[in-house]
Amino acid sequence: MSHQPAVATKMSGEMDKPLIGRHLDSDGSLAEAPSGAPKVGILGSGDFARSLATRLVGSGFNVVVGSRNPKRSAGLFPSAAQVTFQVDAVSSPEVIFVAVFREHYSSLCRLSEQLAGKILVDVSNPTEQEHLRHRESNAEYLASLFPTCTVVKAFNVISAWTLQAGPRDGNRQVPICGDQPEAKRAVSEMVHAMGFMPVDMGSLASSREVEAIPLRLLPGWKVPTLLALGLFVCFYAYNFIRDVLQPYVQERKNKFYKLPVSVVNTTLPCVAYVLLSLVYLPGVLAAALQLRRGTKYRRFPDWLDHWLQHRKQIGLLSFFCAALHALYSFCLPLRRSHRYDLVNLAVKQVLANKSHLWVEEEVWRMEIYLSVGVLALGTLSLLAVTSLPSIANSLNWREFSFVQVK
Ligand SMILES: NC(=O)C1=CN([C@@H]2O[C@H](COP(=O)(O)OP(=O)(O)OC[C@H]3O[C@@H](n4cnc5c(N)ncnc54)[C@H](OP(=O)(O)O)[C@@H]3O)[C@@H](O)[C@H]2O)C=CC1
Ligand SMILES: [Fe+3]
């Protein structure tokens, strides 16, 4: 079998985009990494390996990819990355990313000799069932297969899409764990160079915890959702007393029919406004605190820090309540009670012998609701189309890949 390296050809589409300040060749592909740049190996040629290679090349690393079939995979990688057979790819780099699923780790054992003494970065994520089935984390399993290597867990919380699109504020942190401080430092420096923020999570024994992070769906939503629900209950109770109970007690008027639609609709904007103010308030408090302390280099108290971190979720819930309010208001005239009101109005009009009826307030209300409803629907569909991957990311669907496949 020939072990000739097959050098990657130019990739198309999204993968051509420069990442961190790297210049492009005239043909639009990523330029060669400067000679003398640190060499990094990647085992595997799947979605994650491709995005990782693109970002590493863009961050100035010399990348060599090890594939079982380099000829087939070469065209999918940036031209600056070298795609070759696994055994050739692992011989010179000191740090090797294992972008392969856990069930295939054992197939790499034949490389044990070449891998001896190297740093292996485990990027894998178990599924929920795998996480429950195996007591030992993927990283610990890899370490047991390669006792002569140093295993570091990193990058599992970063999706292939985030690697391609570049880090954003919400997903910049990369938890790292490993037993050797030197190896952890080397990987942390790479994480930094790629534009992410390393977070030390301790020894390799913590890797099970790190591997569980992407399994948590909707992280950071519990408190804001409970807050929104609490506000809803309070405002609903207030509106019920004001609009239904009080007329019943004072005037014996039965307005209980208002409970499912009208009272809910009056409650929604109250919740939306309070939530919106809770998005802006912590920023003001943080600024005031910094002014009082005279420095911005001191940690905020925990409660304020948590509050600041939940602003995105609170804001989205506020938008959700406002959109629901627009929808409910749009549906108000569909109610039978509204038709009775109209008939009553018409009867009154006949009795009063008036020829023309035009309730200005009603007319304006409907025009505005319709306009807001259409605008909200348009904005929502635009948002859904343009930011589906980032929404998926914020919901923590980490494995959501948007990788250009040739
Ligand atoms: N996709 C994502 O967004 C993320 C993925 N990860 C992790 O990265 C790892 C790779 O994921 P991903 O790239 O999406 O998966 P893919 O299925 O796209 O790629 C897996 C790669 O493994 C290689 N491989 C090596 N040995 C074997 C073998 N014996 N059988 C089958 N394949 C083998 C193959 O490359 P070749 O054929 O060239 O040898 C293949 O391309 C996983 O552990 C995953 O949990 C982590 C975070 C996010
Ligand atoms: Fe309104």
Tab-separated table of C-alpha atoms and ligand atoms in Angstrom:
chain	number	residue	atom	x	y	z
A	1	MET	CA	0.000	0.000	0.000
A	2	SER	CA	1.383	3.415	-0.940
A	3	HIS	CA	1.758	5.948	1.839
A	4	GLN	CA	2.307	8.922	-0.420
A	5	PRO	CA	0.793	12.075	1.091
A	6	ALA	CA	-2.073	13.424	-0.961
A	7	VAL	CA	-1.946	17.193	-0.611
A	8	ALA	CA	-5.367	18.779	-0.306
A	9	THR	CA	-6.831	20.677	-3.186
A	10	LYS	CA	-8.807	23.944	-2.846
A	11	MET	CA	-12.137	23.753	-1.074
A	12	SER	CA	-15.263	25.559	-2.101
A	13	GLY	CA	-17.885	27.808	-0.483
A	14	GLU	CA	-17.911	28.668	3.198
A	15	MET	CA	-14.750	26.767	4.017
A	16	ASP	CA	-12.729	29.259	1.955
A	17	LYS	CA	-13.532	32.118	4.313
A	18	PRO	CA	-10.512	33.548	6.102
A	19	LEU	CA	-10.802	33.186	9.842
A	20	ILE	CA	-8.468	35.089	12.148
A	21	GLY	CA	-6.804	37.667	10.010
A	22	ARG	CA	-5.161	35.272	7.540
A	23	HIS	CA	-4.740	36.549	4.024
A	24	LEU	CA	-6.164	34.779	1.004
A	25	ASP	CA	-4.376	33.543	-2.068
A	26	SER	CA	-5.426	35.006	-5.378
A	27	ASP	CA	-7.486	31.851	-6.011
A	28	GLY	CA	-9.408	32.437	-2.804
A	29	SER	CA	-8.017	29.512	-0.814
A	30	LEU	CA	-6.310	29.844	2.545
A	31	ALA	CA	-2.675	30.725	2.138
A	32	GLU	CA	0.133	28.386	3.197
A	33	ALA	CA	1.013	28.468	6.879
A	34	PRO	CA	4.365	30.184	7.403
A	35	SER	CA	7.273	27.758	7.547
A	36	GLY	CA	8.265	27.186	11.157
A	37	ALA	CA	4.641	27.421	12.301
A	38	PRO	CA	3.780	24.838	14.985
A	39	LYS	CA	2.674	21.539	13.477
A	40	VAL	CA	-0.616	20.012	14.588
A	41	GLY	CA	-2.049	16.636	13.648
A	42	ILE	CA	-5.709	15.685	13.229
A	43	LEU	CA	-6.941	12.095	13.042
A	44	GLY	CA	-10.218	11.794	11.100
A	45	SER	CA	-11.613	13.674	8.138
A	46	GLY	CA	-15.228	14.238	9.168
A	47	ASP	CA	-17.193	17.449	9.814
A	48	PHE	CA	-15.295	18.327	12.959
A	49	ALA	CA	-11.865	17.575	11.521
A	50	ARG	CA	-12.560	19.783	8.496
A	51	SER	CA	-13.727	22.758	10.534
A	52	LEU	CA	-10.862	22.320	12.995
A	53	ALA	CA	-8.312	22.179	10.186
A	54	THR	CA	-9.727	25.358	8.619
A	55	ARG	CA	-9.567	27.234	11.890
A	56	LEU	CA	-6.083	25.948	12.766
A	57	VAL	CA	-4.754	26.936	9.338
A	58	GLY	CA	-6.431	30.324	9.731
A	59	SER	CA	-4.726	30.738	13.103
A	60	GLY	CA	-1.271	30.117	11.669
A	61	PHE	CA	-0.735	26.430	12.423
A	62	ASN	CA	0.760	23.866	10.125
A	63	VAL	CA	-1.913	21.176	9.857
A	64	VAL	CA	-1.494	17.573	8.875
A	65	VAL	CA	-4.599	15.384	8.653
A	66	GLY	CA	-4.542	11.604	9.018
A	67	SER	CA	-7.222	9.767	7.090
A	68	ARG	CA	-7.846	6.134	6.203
A	69	ASN	CA	-8.505	7.323	2.676
A	70	PRO	CA	-6.592	10.585	2.079
A	71	LYS	CA	-7.345	10.652	-1.649
A	72	ARG	CA	-11.081	10.824	-0.998
A	73	SER	CA	-10.835	13.347	1.859
A	74	ALA	CA	-8.108	15.672	0.523
A	75	GLY	CA	-10.421	17.902	-1.535
A	76	LEU	CA	-12.495	18.772	1.541
A	77	PHE	CA	-9.663	20.467	3.432
A	78	PRO	CA	-8.002	23.868	2.927
A	79	SER	CA	-5.110	23.752	0.491
A	80	ALA	CA	-2.677	24.646	3.274
A	81	ALA	CA	-3.517	21.473	5.190
A	82	GLN	CA	-1.701	18.311	4.294
A	83	VAL	CA	-3.947	15.251	4.093
A	84	THR	CA	-2.190	11.956	4.346
A	85	PHE	CA	-2.438	8.441	5.812
A	86	GLN	CA	-2.922	8.201	9.565
A	87	VAL	CA	0.499	6.688	10.210
A	88	ASP	CA	2.283	9.486	8.321
A	89	ALA	CA	0.209	12.240	9.880
A	90	VAL	CA	1.074	11.361	13.482
A	91	SER	CA	4.825	10.993	13.113
A	92	SER	CA	5.970	14.620	13.431
A	93	PRO	CA	3.346	16.746	15.339
A	94	GLU	CA	3.526	16.855	19.131
A	95	VAL	CA	-0.173	17.604	19.528
A	96	ILE	CA	-2.721	15.396	17.760
A	97	PHE	CA	-6.473	15.959	17.756
A	98	VAL	CA	-8.504	12.757	17.750
A	99	ALA	CA	-11.596	13.734	15.712
A	100	VAL	CA	-12.961	10.210	15.646
A	101	PHE	CA	-15.906	8.677	17.516
A	102	ARG	CA	-15.223	6.643	20.671
A	103	GLU	CA	-16.237	3.330	19.076
A	104	HIS	CA	-13.383	3.740	16.580
A	105	TYR	CA	-10.655	4.617	19.114
A	106	SER	CA	-9.492	0.988	19.251
A	107	SER	CA	-8.854	1.049	15.479
A	108	LEU	CA	-6.114	3.653	16.201
A	109	CYS	CA	-4.200	1.262	18.481
A	110	ARG	CA	-2.015	0.184	15.576
A	111	LEU	CA	-0.536	3.722	15.736
A	112	SER	CA	0.515	3.265	19.391
A	113	GLU	CA	4.202	3.194	18.549
A	114	GLN	CA	4.131	6.430	16.534
A	115	LEU	CA	1.901	8.140	19.102
A	116	ALA	CA	4.102	7.341	22.121
A	117	GLY	CA	4.948	10.437	24.178
A	118	LYS	CA	2.552	12.749	22.268
A	119	ILE	CA	-0.363	14.861	23.444
A	120	LEU	CA	-3.726	13.506	22.279
A	121	VAL	CA	-6.636	15.947	22.355
A	122	ASP	CA	-9.959	14.179	22.851
A	123	VAL	CA	-12.756	16.289	21.294
A	124	SER	CA	-15.476	13.659	21.397
A	125	ASN	CA	-18.995	13.885	22.733
A	126	PRO	CA	-20.948	10.859	23.930
A	127	THR	CA	-24.640	10.492	23.198
A	128	GLU	CA	-26.996	10.458	26.192
A	129	GLN	CA	-27.142	6.612	26.115
A	130	GLU	CA	-23.354	6.298	25.787
A	131	HIS	CA	-22.882	8.694	28.676
A	132	LEU	CA	-25.138	6.565	30.871
A	133	ARG	CA	-23.717	3.260	29.603
A	134	HIS	CA	-20.004	3.963	30.130
A	135	ARG	CA	-18.792	4.767	33.624
A	136	GLU	CA	-15.490	5.909	32.170
A	137	SER	CA	-15.420	9.074	30.068
A	138	ASN	CA	-14.296	8.974	26.420
A	139	ALA	CA	-11.081	10.806	27.338
A	140	GLU	CA	-10.243	8.341	30.117
A	141	TYR	CA	-10.960	5.456	27.741
A	142	LEU	CA	-8.579	6.982	25.177
A	143	ALA	CA	-5.943	7.413	27.905
A	144	SER	CA	-6.320	3.745	28.876
A	145	LEU	CA	-5.792	2.687	25.239
A	146	PHE	CA	-2.668	4.875	24.907
A	147	PRO	CA	-0.847	4.754	28.259
A	148	THR	CA	2.306	6.264	26.742
A	149	CYS	CA	0.429	9.398	25.584
A	150	THR	CA	-0.919	12.376	27.504
A	151	VAL	CA	-4.633	12.883	26.915
A	152	VAL	CA	-6.224	16.323	27.206
A	153	LYS	CA	-9.977	16.846	26.898
A	154	ALA	CA	-10.925	19.991	24.970
A	155	PHE	CA	-13.183	21.475	22.269
A	156	ASN	CA	-16.070	19.036	22.802
A	157	VAL	CA	-18.419	21.936	23.599
A	158	ILE	CA	-17.579	23.719	20.340
A	159	SER	CA	-19.580	22.677	17.295
A	160	ALA	CA	-18.095	22.258	13.857
A	161	TRP	CA	-20.215	25.214	12.808
A	162	THR	CA	-18.816	27.484	15.550
A	163	LEU	CA	-15.300	26.496	14.565
A	164	GLN	CA	-16.035	27.606	11.035
A	165	ALA	CA	-17.994	30.752	11.812
A	166	GLY	CA	-15.589	31.880	14.522
A	167	PRO	CA	-16.153	32.311	18.240
A	168	ARG	CA	-18.900	34.605	19.492
A	169	ASP	CA	-19.359	35.986	22.967
A	170	GLY	CA	-21.821	33.315	24.003
A	171	ASN	CA	-19.688	30.342	23.021
A	172	ARG	CA	-16.096	31.441	23.461
A	173	GLN	CA	-15.283	29.238	26.449
A	174	VAL	CA	-13.527	25.912	25.960
A	175	PRO	CA	-13.342	23.725	29.101
A	176	ILE	CA	-10.055	21.819	29.280
A	177	CYS	CA	-8.983	19.002	31.557
A	178	GLY	CA	-5.989	16.725	31.781
A	179	ASP	CA	-3.509	15.252	34.228
A	180	GLN	CA	-0.348	16.982	32.976
A	181	PRO	CA	-0.110	20.750	33.487
A	182	GLU	CA	2.426	21.109	30.649
A	183	ALA	CA	0.149	19.384	28.134
A	184	LYS	CA	-2.832	21.430	29.329
A	185	ARG	CA	-0.801	24.619	28.920
A	186	ALA	CA	0.160	23.677	25.345
A	187	VAL	CA	-3.480	23.006	24.417
A	188	SER	CA	-4.649	26.178	26.218
A	189	GLU	CA	-2.221	28.232	24.142
A	190	MET	CA	-3.670	26.711	20.972
A	191	VAL	CA	-7.204	27.457	22.173
A	192	HIS	CA	-6.155	31.074	22.731
A	193	ALA	CA	-4.496	31.308	19.345
A	194	MET	CA	-7.725	30.104	17.735
A	195	GLY	CA	-9.700	32.934	19.345
A	196	PHE	CA	-11.360	30.924	22.112
A	197	MET	CA	-11.009	31.139	25.878
A	198	PRO	CA	-9.611	28.104	27.732
A	199	VAL	CA	-11.228	27.251	31.068
A	200	ASP	CA	-9.257	24.883	33.299
A	201	MET	CA	-11.554	22.166	34.630
A	202	GLY	CA	-8.892	20.200	36.497
A	203	SER	CA	-7.670	16.645	36.033
A	204	LEU	CA	-8.802	14.109	33.448
A	205	ALA	CA	-11.166	12.684	36.060
A	206	SER	CA	-13.386	15.746	35.421
A	207	SER	CA	-13.738	14.861	31.746
A	208	ARG	CA	-16.989	12.984	32.418
A	209	GLU	CA	-18.431	16.238	33.714
A	210	VAL	CA	-17.039	18.152	30.701
A	211	GLU	CA	-18.539	15.559	28.349
A	212	ALA	CA	-21.929	16.025	30.004
A	213	ILE	CA	-22.026	19.777	29.222
A	214	PRO	CA	-23.268	19.420	25.616
A	215	LEU	CA	-25.955	16.974	26.765
A	216	ARG	CA	-27.650	19.721	28.721
A	217	LEU	CA	-30.371	21.142	26.523
A	218	LEU	CA	-31.398	24.757	27.040
A	219	PRO	CA	-28.643	25.725	29.491
A	220	GLY	CA	-29.236	28.961	31.334
A	221	TRP	CA	-32.973	28.946	30.572
A	222	LYS	CA	-34.278	27.562	33.841
A	223	VAL	CA	-34.108	30.737	35.939
A	224	PRO	CA	-35.377	33.124	33.195
A	225	THR	CA	-38.266	30.754	32.388
A	226	LEU	CA	-39.235	30.467	36.063
A	227	LEU	CA	-38.982	34.253	36.347
A	228	ALA	CA	-41.266	34.756	33.326
A	229	LEU	CA	-43.752	32.218	34.693
A	230	GLY	CA	-43.694	33.866	38.144
A	231	LEU	CA	-44.327	37.290	36.616
A	232	PHE	CA	-47.120	35.861	34.496
A	233	VAL	CA	-48.865	34.365	37.513
A	234	CYS	CA	-48.582	37.642	39.506
A	235	PHE	CA	-49.853	39.862	36.682
A	236	TYR	CA	-52.570	37.376	35.757
A	237	ALA	CA	-53.834	37.394	39.347
A	238	TYR	CA	-53.799	41.215	39.398
A	239	ASN	CA	-55.639	41.497	36.048
A	240	PHE	CA	-58.144	38.843	37.140
A	241	ILE	CA	-58.974	40.810	40.282
A	242	ARG	CA	-59.182	44.099	38.389
A	243	ASP	CA	-61.086	43.019	35.250
A	244	VAL	CA	-63.179	40.081	36.444
A	245	LEU	CA	-63.495	39.833	40.208
A	246	GLN	CA	-64.035	43.500	41.006
A	247	PRO	CA	-66.901	44.005	38.453
A	248	TYR	CA	-68.464	40.782	39.768
A	249	VAL	CA	-68.280	41.792	43.427
A	250	GLN	CA	-69.239	45.447	42.970
A	251	GLU	CA	-71.715	45.327	40.076
A	252	ARG	CA	-72.615	41.623	39.865
A	253	LYS	CA	-71.380	41.623	36.281
A	254	ASN	CA	-70.303	38.188	35.046
A	255	LYS	CA	-67.114	38.680	33.064
A	256	PHE	CA	-65.535	35.298	33.675
A	257	TYR	CA	-65.492	34.636	29.926
A	258	LYS	CA	-62.491	36.997	29.818
A	259	LEU	CA	-60.244	34.522	31.624
A	260	PRO	CA	-58.828	32.524	28.649
A	261	VAL	CA	-58.170	35.318	26.147
A	262	SER	CA	-58.688	38.849	27.381
A	263	VAL	CA	-56.947	38.521	30.761
A	264	VAL	CA	-54.078	36.543	29.222
A	265	ASN	CA	-53.704	39.222	26.570
A	266	THR	CA	-53.607	42.022	29.144
A	267	THR	CA	-51.040	40.062	31.161
A	268	LEU	CA	-48.590	39.349	28.318
A	269	PRO	CA	-47.393	42.924	27.644
A	270	CYS	CA	-46.919	43.510	31.399
A	271	VAL	CA	-44.612	40.489	31.548
A	272	ALA	CA	-42.837	41.556	28.339
A	273	TYR	CA	-42.153	45.078	29.670
A	274	VAL	CA	-40.880	43.886	33.048
A	275	LEU	CA	-38.623	41.300	31.387
A	276	LEU	CA	-37.300	43.934	28.983
A	277	SER	CA	-36.453	46.230	31.878
A	278	LEU	CA	-34.686	43.289	33.559
A	279	VAL	CA	-32.489	42.986	30.456
A	280	TYR	CA	-31.235	46.558	30.760
A	281	LEU	CA	-31.189	46.964	34.534
A	282	PRO	CA	-28.114	44.776	35.325
A	283	GLY	CA	-26.016	46.732	32.793
A	284	VAL	CA	-26.927	49.974	34.573
A	285	LEU	CA	-26.220	48.426	37.991
A	286	ALA	CA	-22.866	47.085	36.763
A	287	ALA	CA	-21.887	50.513	35.413
A	288	ALA	CA	-22.915	52.191	38.691
A	289	LEU	CA	-20.909	49.631	40.664
A	290	GLN	CA	-17.827	50.219	38.538
A	291	LEU	CA	-18.173	53.985	38.972
A	292	ARG	CA	-18.483	53.553	42.746
A	293	ARG	CA	-15.496	51.251	42.929
A	294	GLY	CA	-13.514	53.461	40.546
A	295	THR	CA	-12.267	50.431	38.617
A	296	LYS	CA	-13.554	47.909	36.108
A	297	TYR	CA	-10.988	45.277	37.042
A	298	ARG	CA	-12.847	43.786	39.982
A	299	ARG	CA	-15.285	40.910	39.837
A	300	PHE	CA	-18.984	41.682	40.075
A	301	PRO	CA	-20.831	40.002	42.934
A	302	ASP	CA	-22.128	36.542	41.952
A	303	TRP	CA	-25.787	37.561	41.790
A	304	LEU	CA	-25.010	40.386	39.334
A	305	ASP	CA	-22.703	38.168	37.300
A	306	HIS	CA	-25.457	35.542	36.906
A	307	TRP	CA	-28.003	38.205	36.075
A	308	LEU	CA	-25.721	39.676	33.369
A	309	GLN	CA	-25.196	36.216	31.892
A	310	HIS	CA	-28.952	35.573	31.609
A	311	ARG	CA	-29.770	38.762	29.700
A	312	LYS	CA	-30.035	37.021	26.322
A	313	GLN	CA	-32.559	34.478	27.582
A	314	ILE	CA	-34.604	37.125	29.434
A	315	GLY	CA	-34.639	39.287	26.292
A	316	LEU	CA	-35.786	36.390	24.114
A	317	LEU	CA	-38.573	35.566	26.577
A	318	SER	CA	-39.643	39.220	26.562
A	319	PHE	CA	-39.776	39.139	22.760
A	320	PHE	CA	-41.761	35.892	22.919
A	321	CYS	CA	-44.363	37.463	25.260
A	322	ALA	CA	-44.640	40.554	23.041
A	323	ALA	CA	-45.096	38.387	19.925
A	324	LEU	CA	-47.767	36.314	21.732
A	325	HIS	CA	-49.514	39.535	22.731
A	326	ALA	CA	-49.587	40.679	19.080
A	327	LEU	CA	-51.006	37.298	18.052
A	328	TYR	CA	-53.670	37.290	20.799
A	329	SER	CA	-54.675	40.867	19.968
A	330	PHE	CA	-54.955	39.923	16.333
A	331	CYS	CA	-57.370	37.154	17.328
A	332	LEU	CA	-59.534	39.306	19.653
A	333	PRO	CA	-62.179	40.094	16.988
A	334	LEU	CA	-62.636	36.364	16.334
A	335	ARG	CA	-64.307	35.943	19.707
A	336	ARG	CA	-68.074	35.524	19.891
A	337	SER	CA	-68.204	38.131	22.671
A	338	HIS	CA	-66.780	40.659	20.235
A	339	ARG	CA	-69.519	39.850	17.724
A	340	TYR	CA	-72.177	40.332	20.415
A	341	ASP	CA	-70.616	43.683	21.240
A	342	LEU	CA	-70.838	44.671	17.576
A	343	VAL	CA	-74.471	43.555	17.320
A	344	ASN	CA	-75.307	45.472	20.518
A	345	LEU	CA	-73.605	48.515	19.062
A	346	ALA	CA	-75.605	48.204	15.840
A	347	VAL	CA	-78.867	47.853	17.774
A	348	LYS	CA	-78.009	50.922	19.852
A	349	GLN	CA	-77.216	52.743	16.618
A	350	VAL	CA	-80.621	51.883	15.151
A	351	LEU	CA	-82.412	52.836	18.372
A	352	ALA	CA	-80.563	56.124	18.548
A	353	ASN	CA	-81.364	56.689	14.881
A	354	LYS	CA	-77.756	57.300	13.929
A	355	SER	CA	-76.833	56.644	10.312
A	356	HIS	CA	-73.098	56.380	10.672
A	357	LEU	CA	-70.995	54.323	13.056
A	358	TRP	CA	-67.218	54.643	13.181
A	359	VAL	CA	-65.403	53.744	16.375
A	360	GLU	CA	-62.085	55.456	15.815
A	361	GLU	CA	-60.314	53.639	18.652
A	362	GLU	CA	-61.367	50.185	17.376
A	363	VAL	CA	-60.305	51.022	13.837
A	364	TRP	CA	-56.846	52.196	14.895
A	365	ARG	CA	-56.364	49.309	17.255
A	366	MET	CA	-56.965	46.740	14.507
A	367	GLU	CA	-54.774	48.591	11.992
A	368	ILE	CA	-51.886	48.699	14.452
A	369	TYR	CA	-52.254	45.076	15.554
A	370	LEU	CA	-52.315	43.920	11.966
A	371	SER	CA	-49.244	45.954	11.087
A	372	VAL	CA	-47.314	44.784	14.182
A	373	GLY	CA	-48.379	41.179	13.563
A	374	VAL	CA	-47.168	41.210	9.954
A	375	LEU	CA	-43.904	42.950	10.940
A	376	ALA	CA	-43.244	40.466	13.760
A	377	LEU	CA	-43.966	37.515	11.472
A	378	GLY	CA	-41.639	38.909	8.788
A	379	THR	CA	-38.839	39.604	11.294
A	380	LEU	CA	-39.221	36.175	12.856
A	381	SER	CA	-38.979	34.355	9.531
A	382	LEU	CA	-35.938	36.452	8.569
A	383	LEU	CA	-34.303	35.689	11.928
A	384	ALA	CA	-35.093	32.003	11.626
A	385	VAL	CA	-33.490	31.797	8.190
A	386	THR	CA	-30.362	33.808	9.003
A	387	SER	CA	-29.555	32.659	12.503
A	388	LEU	CA	-30.710	29.070	12.752
A	389	PRO	CA	-27.213	27.743	13.564
A	390	SER	CA	-26.558	30.349	16.255
A	391	ILE	CA	-29.979	29.741	17.772
A	392	ALA	CA	-29.140	26.032	17.782
A	393	ASN	CA	-25.869	26.873	19.450
A	394	SER	CA	-27.510	28.988	22.134
A	395	LEU	CA	-29.897	26.114	22.815
A	396	ASN	CA	-26.778	23.971	23.092
A	397	TRP	CA	-27.290	21.666	20.139
A	398	ARG	CA	-23.538	21.529	19.986
A	399	GLU	CA	-23.301	18.843	17.367
A	400	PHE	CA	-25.365	20.916	14.955
A	401	SER	CA	-23.054	20.997	11.944
A	402	PHE	CA	-23.349	23.334	8.980
A	403	VAL	CA	-20.272	22.163	7.188
A	404	GLN	CA	-19.932	22.641	3.493
A	405	VAL	CA	-19.657	19.178	1.987
A	406	LYS	CA	-18.365	18.925	-1.507
B	1	LIG	N1	-19.521	17.578	14.431
B	1	LIG	C1	-19.482	18.366	15.475
B	1	LIG	O1	-20.045	19.467	15.462
B	1	LIG	C2	-18.715	17.957	16.703
B	1	LIG	C3	-18.063	16.726	16.782
B	1	LIG	N2	-17.335	16.405	17.912
B	1	LIG	C4	-16.647	15.107	18.009
B	1	LIG	O2	-15.718	14.979	16.960
B	1	LIG	C5	-15.594	13.619	16.581
B	1	LIG	C6	-15.796	13.487	15.088
B	1	LIG	O3	-17.088	13.975	14.773
B	1	LIG	P1	-17.527	14.273	13.265
B	1	LIG	O4	-16.382	14.858	12.538
B	1	LIG	O5	-18.776	15.033	13.318
B	1	LIG	O6	-17.819	12.782	12.737
B	1	LIG	P2	-17.738	12.239	11.244
B	1	LIG	O7	-18.522	10.980	11.197
B	1	LIG	O8	-18.070	13.314	10.289
B	1	LIG	O9	-16.185	11.856	11.093
B	1	LIG	C7	-15.596	10.821	11.803
B	1	LIG	C8	-14.287	10.493	11.124
B	1	LIG	O10	-13.644	9.474	11.854
B	1	LIG	C9	-12.672	8.892	10.998
B	1	LIG	N3	-12.397	7.496	11.375
B	1	LIG	C10	-11.219	7.042	11.830
B	1	LIG	N4	-11.282	5.747	12.093
B	1	LIG	C11	-12.508	5.337	11.793
B	1	LIG	C12	-13.174	4.068	11.810
B	1	LIG	N5	-12.577	2.971	12.238
B	1	LIG	N6	-14.462	4.033	11.383
B	1	LIG	C13	-15.103	5.135	10.956
B	1	LIG	N7	-14.515	6.354	10.933
B	1	LIG	C14	-13.238	6.449	11.326
B	1	LIG	C15	-13.225	9.041	9.584
B	1	LIG	O11	-12.218	9.701	8.820
B	1	LIG	P3	-11.382	8.875	7.707
B	1	LIG	O12	-12.408	8.098	6.931
B	1	LIG	O13	-10.718	9.931	6.895
B	1	LIG	O14	-10.426	8.033	8.447
B	1	LIG	C16	-14.437	9.963	9.733
B	1	LIG	O15	-14.428	10.994	8.804
B	1	LIG	C17	-16.624	12.843	17.399
B	1	LIG	O16	-15.992	12.252	18.498
B	1	LIG	C18	-17.598	13.918	17.860
B	1	LIG	O17	-18.214	13.594	19.094
B	1	LIG	C19	-17.243	17.259	18.969
B	1	LIG	C20	-17.873	18.483	18.956
B	1	LIG	C21	-18.687	18.901	17.841
B	2	FE	FE	-50.956	46.044	23.154
